[in-house]
Tab-separated table of C-alpha atoms (C1' of nucleotides) in Angstrom:
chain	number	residue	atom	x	y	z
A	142	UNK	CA	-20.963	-27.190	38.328
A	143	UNK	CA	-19.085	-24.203	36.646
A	144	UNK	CA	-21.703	-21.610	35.450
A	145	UNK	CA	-21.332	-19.836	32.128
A	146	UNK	CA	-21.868	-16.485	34.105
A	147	UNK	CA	-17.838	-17.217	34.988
A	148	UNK	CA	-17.420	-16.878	31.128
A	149	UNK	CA	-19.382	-14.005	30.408
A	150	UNK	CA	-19.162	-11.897	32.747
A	151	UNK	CA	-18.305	-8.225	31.675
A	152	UNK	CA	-14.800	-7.670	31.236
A	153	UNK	CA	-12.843	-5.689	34.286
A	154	UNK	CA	-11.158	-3.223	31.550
A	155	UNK	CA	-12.868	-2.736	28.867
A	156	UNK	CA	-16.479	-1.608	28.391
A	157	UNK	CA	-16.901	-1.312	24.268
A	158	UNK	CA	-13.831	-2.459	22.291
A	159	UNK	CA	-15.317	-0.932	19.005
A	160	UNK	CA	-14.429	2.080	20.504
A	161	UNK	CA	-10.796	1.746	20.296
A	162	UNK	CA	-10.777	0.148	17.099
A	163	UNK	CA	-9.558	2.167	14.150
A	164	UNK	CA	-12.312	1.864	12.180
A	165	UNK	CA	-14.285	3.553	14.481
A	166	UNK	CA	-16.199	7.047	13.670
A	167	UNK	CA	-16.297	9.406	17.135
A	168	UNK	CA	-19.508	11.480	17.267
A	169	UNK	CA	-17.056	14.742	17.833
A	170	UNK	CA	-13.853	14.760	16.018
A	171	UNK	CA	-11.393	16.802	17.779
A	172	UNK	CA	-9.370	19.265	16.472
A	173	UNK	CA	-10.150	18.855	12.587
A	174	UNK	CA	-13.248	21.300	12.851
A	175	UNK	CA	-11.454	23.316	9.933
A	176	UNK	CA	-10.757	20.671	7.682
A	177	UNK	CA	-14.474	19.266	8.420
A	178	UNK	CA	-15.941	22.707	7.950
A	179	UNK	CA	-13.868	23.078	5.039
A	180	UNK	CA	-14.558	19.607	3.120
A	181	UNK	CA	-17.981	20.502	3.313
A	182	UNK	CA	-17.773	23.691	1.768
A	183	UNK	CA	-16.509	22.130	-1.111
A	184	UNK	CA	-18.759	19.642	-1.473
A	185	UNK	CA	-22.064	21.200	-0.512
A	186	UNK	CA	-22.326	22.893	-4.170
A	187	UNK	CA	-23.405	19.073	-5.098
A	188	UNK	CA	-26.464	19.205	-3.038
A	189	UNK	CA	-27.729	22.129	-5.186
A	190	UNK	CA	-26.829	20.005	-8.660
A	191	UNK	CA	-23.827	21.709	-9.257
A	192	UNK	CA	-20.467	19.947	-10.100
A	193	UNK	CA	-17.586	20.758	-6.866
A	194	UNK	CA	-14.439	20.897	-7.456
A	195	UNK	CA	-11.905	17.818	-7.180
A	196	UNK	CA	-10.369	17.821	-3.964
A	197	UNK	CA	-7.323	16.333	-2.728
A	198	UNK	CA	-6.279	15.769	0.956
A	199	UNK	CA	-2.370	15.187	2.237
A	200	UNK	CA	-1.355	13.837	5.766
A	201	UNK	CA	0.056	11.151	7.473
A	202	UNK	CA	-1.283	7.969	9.017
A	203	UNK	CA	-3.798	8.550	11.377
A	204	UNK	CA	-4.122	12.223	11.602
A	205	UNK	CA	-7.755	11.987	10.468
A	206	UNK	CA	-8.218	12.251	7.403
A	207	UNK	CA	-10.124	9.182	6.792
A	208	UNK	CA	-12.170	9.566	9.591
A	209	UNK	CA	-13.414	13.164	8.712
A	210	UNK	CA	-14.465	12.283	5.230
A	211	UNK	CA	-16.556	9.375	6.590
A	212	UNK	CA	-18.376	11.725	8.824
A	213	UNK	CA	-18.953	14.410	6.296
A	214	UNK	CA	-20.141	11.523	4.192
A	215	UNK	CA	-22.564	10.088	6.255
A	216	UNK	CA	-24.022	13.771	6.861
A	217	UNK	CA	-24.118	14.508	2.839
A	218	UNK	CA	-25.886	11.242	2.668
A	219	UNK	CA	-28.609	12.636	5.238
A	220	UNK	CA	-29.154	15.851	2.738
A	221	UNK	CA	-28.546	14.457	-0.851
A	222	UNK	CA	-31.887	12.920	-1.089
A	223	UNK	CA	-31.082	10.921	-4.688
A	224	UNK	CA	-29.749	14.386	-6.014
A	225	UNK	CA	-26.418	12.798	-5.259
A	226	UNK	CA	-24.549	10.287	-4.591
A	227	UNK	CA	-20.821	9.708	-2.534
A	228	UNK	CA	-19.117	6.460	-3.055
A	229	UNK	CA	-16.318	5.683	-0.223
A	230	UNK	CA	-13.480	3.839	-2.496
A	231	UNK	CA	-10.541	1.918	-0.798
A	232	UNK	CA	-7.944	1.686	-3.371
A	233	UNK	CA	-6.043	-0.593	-1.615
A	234	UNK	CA	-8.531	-3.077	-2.786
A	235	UNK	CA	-10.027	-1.671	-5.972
A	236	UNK	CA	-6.635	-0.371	-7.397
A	237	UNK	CA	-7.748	-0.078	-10.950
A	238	UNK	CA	-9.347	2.346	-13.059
A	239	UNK	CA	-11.537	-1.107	-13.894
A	240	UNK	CA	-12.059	-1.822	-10.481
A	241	UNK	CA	-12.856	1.730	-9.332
A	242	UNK	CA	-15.651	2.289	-11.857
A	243	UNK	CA	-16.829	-1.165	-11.214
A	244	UNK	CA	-17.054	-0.106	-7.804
A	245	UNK	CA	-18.767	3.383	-8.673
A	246	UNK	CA	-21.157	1.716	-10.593
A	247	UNK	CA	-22.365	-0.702	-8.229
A	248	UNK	CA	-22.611	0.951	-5.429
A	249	UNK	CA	-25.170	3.797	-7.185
A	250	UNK	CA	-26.717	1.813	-10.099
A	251	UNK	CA	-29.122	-1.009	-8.226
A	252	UNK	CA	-28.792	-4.419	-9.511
A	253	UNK	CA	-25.172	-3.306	-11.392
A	254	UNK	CA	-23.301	-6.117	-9.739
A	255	UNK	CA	-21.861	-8.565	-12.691
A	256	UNK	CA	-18.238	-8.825	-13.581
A	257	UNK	CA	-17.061	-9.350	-16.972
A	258	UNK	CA	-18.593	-6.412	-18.545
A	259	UNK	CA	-15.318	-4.464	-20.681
A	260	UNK	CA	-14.586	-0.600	-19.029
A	261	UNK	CA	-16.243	0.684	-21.543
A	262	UNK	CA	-19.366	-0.498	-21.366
A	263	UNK	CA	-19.332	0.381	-17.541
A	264	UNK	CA	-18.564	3.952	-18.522
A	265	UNK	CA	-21.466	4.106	-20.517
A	266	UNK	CA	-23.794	2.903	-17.913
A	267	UNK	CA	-22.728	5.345	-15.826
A	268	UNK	CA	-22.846	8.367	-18.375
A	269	UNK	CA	-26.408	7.059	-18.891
A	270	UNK	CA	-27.074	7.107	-15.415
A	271	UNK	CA	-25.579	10.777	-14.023
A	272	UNK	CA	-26.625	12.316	-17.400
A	273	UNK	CA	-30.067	12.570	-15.357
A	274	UNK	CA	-28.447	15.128	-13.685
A	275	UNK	CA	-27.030	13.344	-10.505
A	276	UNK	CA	-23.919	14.440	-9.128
A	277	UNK	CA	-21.345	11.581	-8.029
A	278	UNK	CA	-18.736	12.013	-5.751
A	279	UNK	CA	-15.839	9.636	-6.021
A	280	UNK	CA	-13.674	8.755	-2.159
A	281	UNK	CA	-10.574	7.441	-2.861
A	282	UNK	CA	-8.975	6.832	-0.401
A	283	UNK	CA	-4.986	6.025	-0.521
A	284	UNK	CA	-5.383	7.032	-3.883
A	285	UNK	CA	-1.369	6.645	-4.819
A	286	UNK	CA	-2.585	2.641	-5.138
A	287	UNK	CA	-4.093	3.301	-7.991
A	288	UNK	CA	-2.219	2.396	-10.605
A	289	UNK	CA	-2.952	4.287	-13.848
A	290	UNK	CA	-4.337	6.614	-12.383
A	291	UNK	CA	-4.046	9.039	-14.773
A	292	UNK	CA	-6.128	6.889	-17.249
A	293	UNK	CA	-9.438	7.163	-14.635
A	294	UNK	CA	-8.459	10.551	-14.063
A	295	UNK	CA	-8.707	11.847	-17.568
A	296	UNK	CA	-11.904	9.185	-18.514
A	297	UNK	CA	-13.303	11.591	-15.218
A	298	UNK	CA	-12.712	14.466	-16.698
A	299	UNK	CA	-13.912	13.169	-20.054
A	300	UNK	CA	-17.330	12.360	-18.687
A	301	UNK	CA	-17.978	15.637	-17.524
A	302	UNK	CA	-17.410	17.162	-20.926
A	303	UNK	CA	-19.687	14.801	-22.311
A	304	UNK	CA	-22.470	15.157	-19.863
A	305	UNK	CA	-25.081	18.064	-20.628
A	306	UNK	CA	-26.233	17.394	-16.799
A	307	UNK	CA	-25.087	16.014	-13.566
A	308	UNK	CA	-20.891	14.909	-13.407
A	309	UNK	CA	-18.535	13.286	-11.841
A	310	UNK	CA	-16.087	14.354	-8.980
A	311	UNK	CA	-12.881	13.587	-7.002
A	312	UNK	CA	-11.697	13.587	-3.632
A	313	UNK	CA	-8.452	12.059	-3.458
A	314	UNK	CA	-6.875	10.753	0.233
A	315	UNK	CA	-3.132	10.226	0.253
A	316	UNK	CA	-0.729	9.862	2.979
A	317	UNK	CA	2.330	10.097	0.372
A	318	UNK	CA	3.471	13.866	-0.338
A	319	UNK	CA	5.707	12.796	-3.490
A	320	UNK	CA	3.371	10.693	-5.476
A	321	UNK	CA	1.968	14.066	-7.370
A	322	UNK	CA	5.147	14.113	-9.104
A	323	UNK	CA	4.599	11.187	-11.151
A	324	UNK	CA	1.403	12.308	-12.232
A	325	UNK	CA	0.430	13.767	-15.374
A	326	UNK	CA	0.488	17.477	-15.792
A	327	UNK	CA	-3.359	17.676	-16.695
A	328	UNK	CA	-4.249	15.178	-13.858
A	329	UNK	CA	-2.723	16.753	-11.266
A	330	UNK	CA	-4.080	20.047	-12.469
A	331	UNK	CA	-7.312	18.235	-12.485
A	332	UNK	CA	-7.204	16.851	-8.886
A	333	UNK	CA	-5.957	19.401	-7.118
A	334	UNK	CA	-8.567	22.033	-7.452
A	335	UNK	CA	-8.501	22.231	-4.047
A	336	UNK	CA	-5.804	20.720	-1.818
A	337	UNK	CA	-6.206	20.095	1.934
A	338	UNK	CA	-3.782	19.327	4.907
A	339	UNK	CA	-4.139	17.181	7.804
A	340	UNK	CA	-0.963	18.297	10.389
A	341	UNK	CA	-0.291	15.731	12.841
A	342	UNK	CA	-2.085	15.618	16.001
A	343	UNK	CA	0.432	16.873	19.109
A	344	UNK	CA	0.649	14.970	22.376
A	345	UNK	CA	-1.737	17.512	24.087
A	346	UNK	CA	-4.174	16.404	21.551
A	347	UNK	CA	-3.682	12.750	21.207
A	348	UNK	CA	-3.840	12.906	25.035
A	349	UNK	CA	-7.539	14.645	24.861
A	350	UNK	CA	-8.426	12.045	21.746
A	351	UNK	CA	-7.124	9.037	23.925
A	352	UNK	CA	-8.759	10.167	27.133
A	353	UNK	CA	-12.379	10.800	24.688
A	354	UNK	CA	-11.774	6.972	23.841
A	355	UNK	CA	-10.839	5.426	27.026
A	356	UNK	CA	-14.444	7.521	28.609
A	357	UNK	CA	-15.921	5.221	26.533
A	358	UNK	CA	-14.120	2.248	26.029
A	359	UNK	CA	-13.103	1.536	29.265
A	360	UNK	CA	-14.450	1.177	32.807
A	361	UNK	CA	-14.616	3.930	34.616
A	362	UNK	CA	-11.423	3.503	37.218
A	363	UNK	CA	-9.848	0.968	34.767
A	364	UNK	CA	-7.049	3.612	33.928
A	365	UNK	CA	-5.296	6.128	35.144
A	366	UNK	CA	-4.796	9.722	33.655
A	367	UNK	CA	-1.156	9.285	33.690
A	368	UNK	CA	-1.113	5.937	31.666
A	369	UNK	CA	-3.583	8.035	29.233
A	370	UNK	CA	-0.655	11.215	28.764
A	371	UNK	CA	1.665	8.196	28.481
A	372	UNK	CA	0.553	7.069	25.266
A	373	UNK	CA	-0.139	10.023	23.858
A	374	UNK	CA	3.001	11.691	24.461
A	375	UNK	CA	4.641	9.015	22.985
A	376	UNK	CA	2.714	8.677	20.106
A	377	UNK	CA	3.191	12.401	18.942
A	378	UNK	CA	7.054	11.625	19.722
A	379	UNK	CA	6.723	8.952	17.190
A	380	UNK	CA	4.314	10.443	14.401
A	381	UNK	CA	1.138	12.351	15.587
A	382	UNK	CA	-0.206	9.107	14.681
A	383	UNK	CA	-3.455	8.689	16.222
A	384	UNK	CA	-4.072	4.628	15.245
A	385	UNK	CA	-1.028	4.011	16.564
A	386	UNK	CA	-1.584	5.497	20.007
A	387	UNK	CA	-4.901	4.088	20.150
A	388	UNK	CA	-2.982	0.163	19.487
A	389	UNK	CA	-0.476	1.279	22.238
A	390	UNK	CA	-3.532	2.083	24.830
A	391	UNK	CA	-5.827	-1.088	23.716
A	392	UNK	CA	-2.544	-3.496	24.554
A	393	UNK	CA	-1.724	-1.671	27.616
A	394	UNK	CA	-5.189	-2.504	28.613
A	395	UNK	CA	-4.867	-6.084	27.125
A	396	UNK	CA	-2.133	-6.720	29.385
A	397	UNK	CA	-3.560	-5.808	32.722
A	398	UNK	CA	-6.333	-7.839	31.609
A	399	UNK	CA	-4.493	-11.203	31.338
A	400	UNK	CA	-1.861	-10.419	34.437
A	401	UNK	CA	-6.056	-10.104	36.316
A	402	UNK	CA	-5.486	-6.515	36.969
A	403	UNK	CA	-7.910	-4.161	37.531
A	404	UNK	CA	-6.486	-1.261	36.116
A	405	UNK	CA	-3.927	-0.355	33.555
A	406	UNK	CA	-1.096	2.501	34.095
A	407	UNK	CA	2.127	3.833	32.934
A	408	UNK	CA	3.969	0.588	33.193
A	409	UNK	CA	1.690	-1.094	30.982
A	410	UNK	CA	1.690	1.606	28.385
A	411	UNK	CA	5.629	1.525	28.595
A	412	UNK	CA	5.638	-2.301	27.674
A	413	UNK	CA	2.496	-2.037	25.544
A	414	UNK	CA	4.711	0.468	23.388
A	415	UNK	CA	7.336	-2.790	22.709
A	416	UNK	CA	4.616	-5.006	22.170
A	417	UNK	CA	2.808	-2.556	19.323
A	418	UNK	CA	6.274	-2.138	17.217
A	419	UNK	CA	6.469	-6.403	16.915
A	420	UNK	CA	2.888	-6.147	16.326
A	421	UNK	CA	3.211	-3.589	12.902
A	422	UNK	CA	6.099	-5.856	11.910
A	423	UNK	CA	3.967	-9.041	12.166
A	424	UNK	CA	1.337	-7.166	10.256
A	425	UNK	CA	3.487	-6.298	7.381
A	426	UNK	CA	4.798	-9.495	7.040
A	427	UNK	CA	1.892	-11.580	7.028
A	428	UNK	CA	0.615	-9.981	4.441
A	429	UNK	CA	3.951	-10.553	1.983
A	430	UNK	CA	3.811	-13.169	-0.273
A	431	UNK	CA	6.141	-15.828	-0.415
A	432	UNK	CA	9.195	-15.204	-2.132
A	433	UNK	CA	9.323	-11.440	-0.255
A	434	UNK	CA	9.415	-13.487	3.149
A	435	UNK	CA	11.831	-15.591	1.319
A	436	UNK	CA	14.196	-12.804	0.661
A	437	UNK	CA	13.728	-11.356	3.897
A	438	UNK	CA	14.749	-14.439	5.709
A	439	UNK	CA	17.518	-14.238	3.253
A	440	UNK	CA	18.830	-11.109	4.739
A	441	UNK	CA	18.286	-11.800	8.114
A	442	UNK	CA	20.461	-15.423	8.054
A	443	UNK	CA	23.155	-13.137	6.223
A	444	UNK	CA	23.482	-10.655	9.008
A	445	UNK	CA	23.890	-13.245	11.808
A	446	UNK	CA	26.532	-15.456	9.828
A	447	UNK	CA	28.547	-12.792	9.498
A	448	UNK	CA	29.340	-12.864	5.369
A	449	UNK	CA	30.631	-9.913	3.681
A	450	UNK	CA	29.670	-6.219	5.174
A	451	UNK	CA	30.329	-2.633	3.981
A	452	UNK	CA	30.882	0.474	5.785
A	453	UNK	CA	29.797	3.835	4.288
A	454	UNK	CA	31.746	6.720	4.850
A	455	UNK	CA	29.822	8.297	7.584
A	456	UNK	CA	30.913	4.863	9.277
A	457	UNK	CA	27.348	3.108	9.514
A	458	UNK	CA	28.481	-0.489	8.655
A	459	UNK	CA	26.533	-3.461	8.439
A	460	UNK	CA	25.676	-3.394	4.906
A	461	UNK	CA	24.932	-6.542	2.784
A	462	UNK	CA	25.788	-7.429	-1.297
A	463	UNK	CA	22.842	-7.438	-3.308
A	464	UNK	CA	23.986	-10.236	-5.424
A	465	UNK	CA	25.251	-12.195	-2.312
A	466	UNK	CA	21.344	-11.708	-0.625
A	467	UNK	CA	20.470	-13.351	-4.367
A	468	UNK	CA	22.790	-16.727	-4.059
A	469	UNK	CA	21.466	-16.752	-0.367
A	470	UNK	CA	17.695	-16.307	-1.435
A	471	UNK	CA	18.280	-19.274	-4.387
A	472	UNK	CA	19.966	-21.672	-2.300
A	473	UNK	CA	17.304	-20.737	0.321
A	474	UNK	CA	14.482	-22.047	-2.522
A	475	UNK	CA	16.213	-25.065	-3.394
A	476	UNK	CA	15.999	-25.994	0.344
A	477	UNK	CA	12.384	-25.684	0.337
A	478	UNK	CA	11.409	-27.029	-2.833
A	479	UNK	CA	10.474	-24.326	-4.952
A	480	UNK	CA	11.629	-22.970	-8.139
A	481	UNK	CA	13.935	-19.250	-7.515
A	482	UNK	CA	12.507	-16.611	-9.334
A	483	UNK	CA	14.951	-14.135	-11.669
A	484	UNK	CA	17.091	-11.751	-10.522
A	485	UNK	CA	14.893	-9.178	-12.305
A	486	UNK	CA	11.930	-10.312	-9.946
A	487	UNK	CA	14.109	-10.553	-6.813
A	488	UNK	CA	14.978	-6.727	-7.266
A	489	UNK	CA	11.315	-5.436	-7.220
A	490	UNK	CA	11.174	-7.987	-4.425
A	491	UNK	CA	13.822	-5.893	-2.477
A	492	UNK	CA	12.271	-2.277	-3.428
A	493	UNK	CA	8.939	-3.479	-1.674
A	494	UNK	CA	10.889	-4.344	1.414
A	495	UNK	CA	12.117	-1.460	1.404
A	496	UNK	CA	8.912	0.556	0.817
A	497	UNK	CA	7.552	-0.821	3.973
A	498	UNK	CA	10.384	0.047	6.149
A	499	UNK	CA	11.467	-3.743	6.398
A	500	UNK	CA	14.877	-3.236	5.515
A	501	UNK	CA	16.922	-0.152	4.453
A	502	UNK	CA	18.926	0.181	0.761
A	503	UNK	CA	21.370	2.453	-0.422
A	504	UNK	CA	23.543	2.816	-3.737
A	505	UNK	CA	27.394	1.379	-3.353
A	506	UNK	CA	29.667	4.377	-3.772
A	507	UNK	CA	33.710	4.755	-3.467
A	508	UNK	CA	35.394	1.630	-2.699
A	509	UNK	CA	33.250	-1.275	-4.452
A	510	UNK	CA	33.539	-2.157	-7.825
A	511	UNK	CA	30.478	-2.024	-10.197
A	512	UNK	CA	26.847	-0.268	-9.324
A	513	UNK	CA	24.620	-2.154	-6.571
A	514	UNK	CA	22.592	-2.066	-4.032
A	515	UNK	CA	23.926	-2.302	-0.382
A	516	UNK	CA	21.132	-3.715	2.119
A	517	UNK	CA	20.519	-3.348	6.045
A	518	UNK	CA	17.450	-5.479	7.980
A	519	UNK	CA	15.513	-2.451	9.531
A	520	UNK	CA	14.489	-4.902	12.681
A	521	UNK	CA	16.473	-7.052	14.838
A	522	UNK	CA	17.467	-10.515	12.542
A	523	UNK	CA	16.140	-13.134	15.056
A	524	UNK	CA	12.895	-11.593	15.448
A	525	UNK	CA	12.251	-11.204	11.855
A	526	UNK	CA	13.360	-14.809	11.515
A	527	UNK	CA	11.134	-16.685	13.977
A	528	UNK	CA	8.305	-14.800	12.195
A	529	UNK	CA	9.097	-15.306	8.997
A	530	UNK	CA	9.726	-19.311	9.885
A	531	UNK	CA	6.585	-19.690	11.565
A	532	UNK	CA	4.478	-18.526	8.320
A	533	UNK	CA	7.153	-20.651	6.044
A	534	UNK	CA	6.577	-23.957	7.324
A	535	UNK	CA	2.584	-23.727	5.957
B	231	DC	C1'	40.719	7.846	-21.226
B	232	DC	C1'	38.393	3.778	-22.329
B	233	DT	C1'	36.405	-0.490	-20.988
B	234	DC	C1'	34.526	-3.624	-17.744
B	235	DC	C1'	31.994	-4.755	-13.806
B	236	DA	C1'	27.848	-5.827	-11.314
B	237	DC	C1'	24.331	-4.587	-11.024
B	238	DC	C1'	19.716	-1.200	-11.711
B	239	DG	C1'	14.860	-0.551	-13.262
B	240	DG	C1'	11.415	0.556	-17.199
B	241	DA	C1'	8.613	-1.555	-20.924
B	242	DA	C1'	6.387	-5.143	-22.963
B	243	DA	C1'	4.842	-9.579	-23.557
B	244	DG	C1'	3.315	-14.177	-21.540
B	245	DC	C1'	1.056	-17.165	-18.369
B	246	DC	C1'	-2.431	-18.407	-15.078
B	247	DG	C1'	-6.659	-18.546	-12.374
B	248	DG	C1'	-11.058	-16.675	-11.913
B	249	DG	C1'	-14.954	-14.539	-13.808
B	250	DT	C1'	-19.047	-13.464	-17.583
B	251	DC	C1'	-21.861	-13.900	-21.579
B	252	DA	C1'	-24.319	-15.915	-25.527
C	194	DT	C1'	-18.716	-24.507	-24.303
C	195	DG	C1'	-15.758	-21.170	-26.388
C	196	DA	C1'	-14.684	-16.431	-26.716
C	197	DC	C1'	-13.702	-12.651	-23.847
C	198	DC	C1'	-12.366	-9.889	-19.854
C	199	DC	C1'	-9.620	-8.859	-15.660
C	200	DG	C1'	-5.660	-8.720	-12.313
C	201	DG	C1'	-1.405	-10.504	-10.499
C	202	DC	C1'	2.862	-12.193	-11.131
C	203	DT	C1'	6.696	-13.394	-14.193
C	204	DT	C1'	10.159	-13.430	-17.604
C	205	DT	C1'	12.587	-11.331	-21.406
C	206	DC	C1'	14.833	-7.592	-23.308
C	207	DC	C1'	17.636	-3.842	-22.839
C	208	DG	C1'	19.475	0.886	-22.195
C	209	DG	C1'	21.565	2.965	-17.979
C	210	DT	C1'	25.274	4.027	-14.171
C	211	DG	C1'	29.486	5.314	-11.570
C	212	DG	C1'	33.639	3.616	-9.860
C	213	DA	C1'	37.632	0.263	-10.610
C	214	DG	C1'	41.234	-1.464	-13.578
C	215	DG	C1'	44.426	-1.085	-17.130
DNA sequence: CCTCCACCGGAAAGCCGGGTCA
DNA sequence: TGACCCGGCTTTCCGGTGGAGG
């Protein structure tokens, strides 16, 4: 008789897996004691009923930034004592002025939690409720998702001229340098009363962030140093990117797991690494809807059957016709039943490919007739294929 | 030089599914 | 139940754009 204690029974690797999971909050965050010391600066003037100034904070993936302002939340939490409240916003979700207020009002108003009321009325309800003299701080995080975001931008700054006490602040998280420039003039005056910068972590500190982790996520002798350096150096190679070092060190570790290893080292990182760029691929693609995957598998079938390419004039070749992607991606539709959408749709199809790196566009130039759009896959074409397939079949 | 080509992408309006309120 | 509200996704409409062709 097998016992369940076979089943159980700790793992050899890994100790806590939390630990190496992104969403994760270290008690010491290493290397961002400025921008920590500095974010709360700004925002302590709220604890003594006074209105701080917006905030907004730049950097890339994984340097931080989300992190720190959780921590400095949780501590402003411990001292506001109903003077004020912060509201952590994800606007990946709640990508609406509608949605963010909703989102503001439920999370301080109790028993505020019915849809259907109009924007307005929300907005009064929550004048009502900071006119008291409570001081709200407003998260949002990825804020370029936002769309209109100068609309809840300006209905902040409206509040706070019509509030005798208490306001309304900002502190806007963005990984996207450019996206001020579509903003309007008195927004982005508004929002970046302060501005903060999150650099990119180097491999000497990804390497002491990795090695804090794997302390406590891992056995002790599960790892070795080396292995550790490994993934950071290659992750500040890459990006400074701190979420993606941490995937590269939990796979390593998955690996040695399944081939019954006790410990994980640099050849595991090295094939961990391969394993982690399919992985972000999947990702993005799972989460497309249809008629993206459609177009993408589109592309990819073009670039095998060799159709009609075009070669730029610094010689990179291997372009495809945007209107020839669009006959592929129709006849594609028929095949499976489904009614094409327009062109119109397909090209805001192709710009969000491109946005997430899936596959590269550039304008035609000397040598083809017309104005269009010349398009390269970004990933190997059978890969993409077999995963697009597998999600196409239902 | 003018016109045509083969597209591009913004704005606005329409449709749909899911929700609330009285 | 009907009148609203919201967001997401489309389609329709339409004014560009830069090189090729004549």
């Amino acid at each position: 008789m097998p016992s369940f204690d076979e089943f159980i029974s700790e793992s050899r690797i890994f100790k806590d897996r939390d630990v190496l999971s992104p969403h994760y909050i270290p008690d010491t965050l290493h290397f961002r004691d400025h921008q920590i010391r500095e974010l709360m600066s700004s925002l302590a003037p709220a604890l003594m009923g006074k209105k701080p100034r917006n905030t907004f904070i730049y950097g890339k993936t994984g340097t931080g930034k989300t992190c720190s302002v959780k921590q400095v939340s949780r501590k402003f939490d411990e001292k506001a004592e109903g003077k004020a409240r912060i509201v952590y916003i994800n606007c990946r979700i709640h990508n609406k002025p509608y949605r963010v207020m909703l989102k503001v009002a439920k999370a301080v108003m109790e028993g505020f939690d019915k849809q259907g009321y109009g924007l307005p009325h929300i907005y009064e309800r929550l004048l009502e409720w900071a006119g008291t003299g409570k001081q709200v701080l407003i998260i949002l995080d990825e804020i370029d998702m936002v769309k209109n975001l100068d609309e809840l931008l300006y209905m902040i700054t409206r509040a706070n001229d019509e509030l005798e006490a208490g306001g309304f602040s900002v502190i806007g998280i963005s990984n996207k340098l450019l996206f001020k420039e579509d903003l309007d003039p008195r927004s982005k005056s508004s929002l970046y009363e302060r501005e903060m910068v999150f650099p990119p972590y180097t491999a000497n500190q990804l390497q002491k962030i990795l090695h804090q982790r794997a302390e406590l996520g891992f056995q002790p002798g599960s790892f070795t140093s080396g292995a550790i350096n490994l993934a950071g150096a290659i992750a500040a190679q890459e990006s400074g990117d701190a979420r993606y070092a941490l995937k590269i060190l939990s796979r390593a570790a998955e690996m040695a797991e399944e081939a019954d290893k006790g410990k994980f080292t640099d050849a595991e990182v090295k094939a961990a690494r391969e394993l982690v760029e399919l992985d972000i691929v999947r990702e993005a693609i799972d989460k497309l809807p249809e008629n993206h995957q459609v177009v993408l598998y589109a592309v990819a079938r073009l670039s095998l059957s060799g159709s009609r390419y075009a070669r730029l004039d610094d010689g990179d070749d291997g372009y495809l016709f945007s209107g020839e992607i669009y006959e592929e991606y129709t006849s594609l539709c028929k095949k499976l039943r489904k009614p094409p959408k327009t062109a119109r749709s397909y090209r805001s199809y192709l710009n969000d490919l491109e946005m997430l790196g899936l596959l590269t566009c550039v304008e035609s130039g000397k040598g083809i007739r017309g104005h269009t759009k010349l398009i390269k896959l970004g990933h190997p074409p059978r890969e993409l294929m077999k995963i697009v397939s597998k999600h196409l079949e239902e």
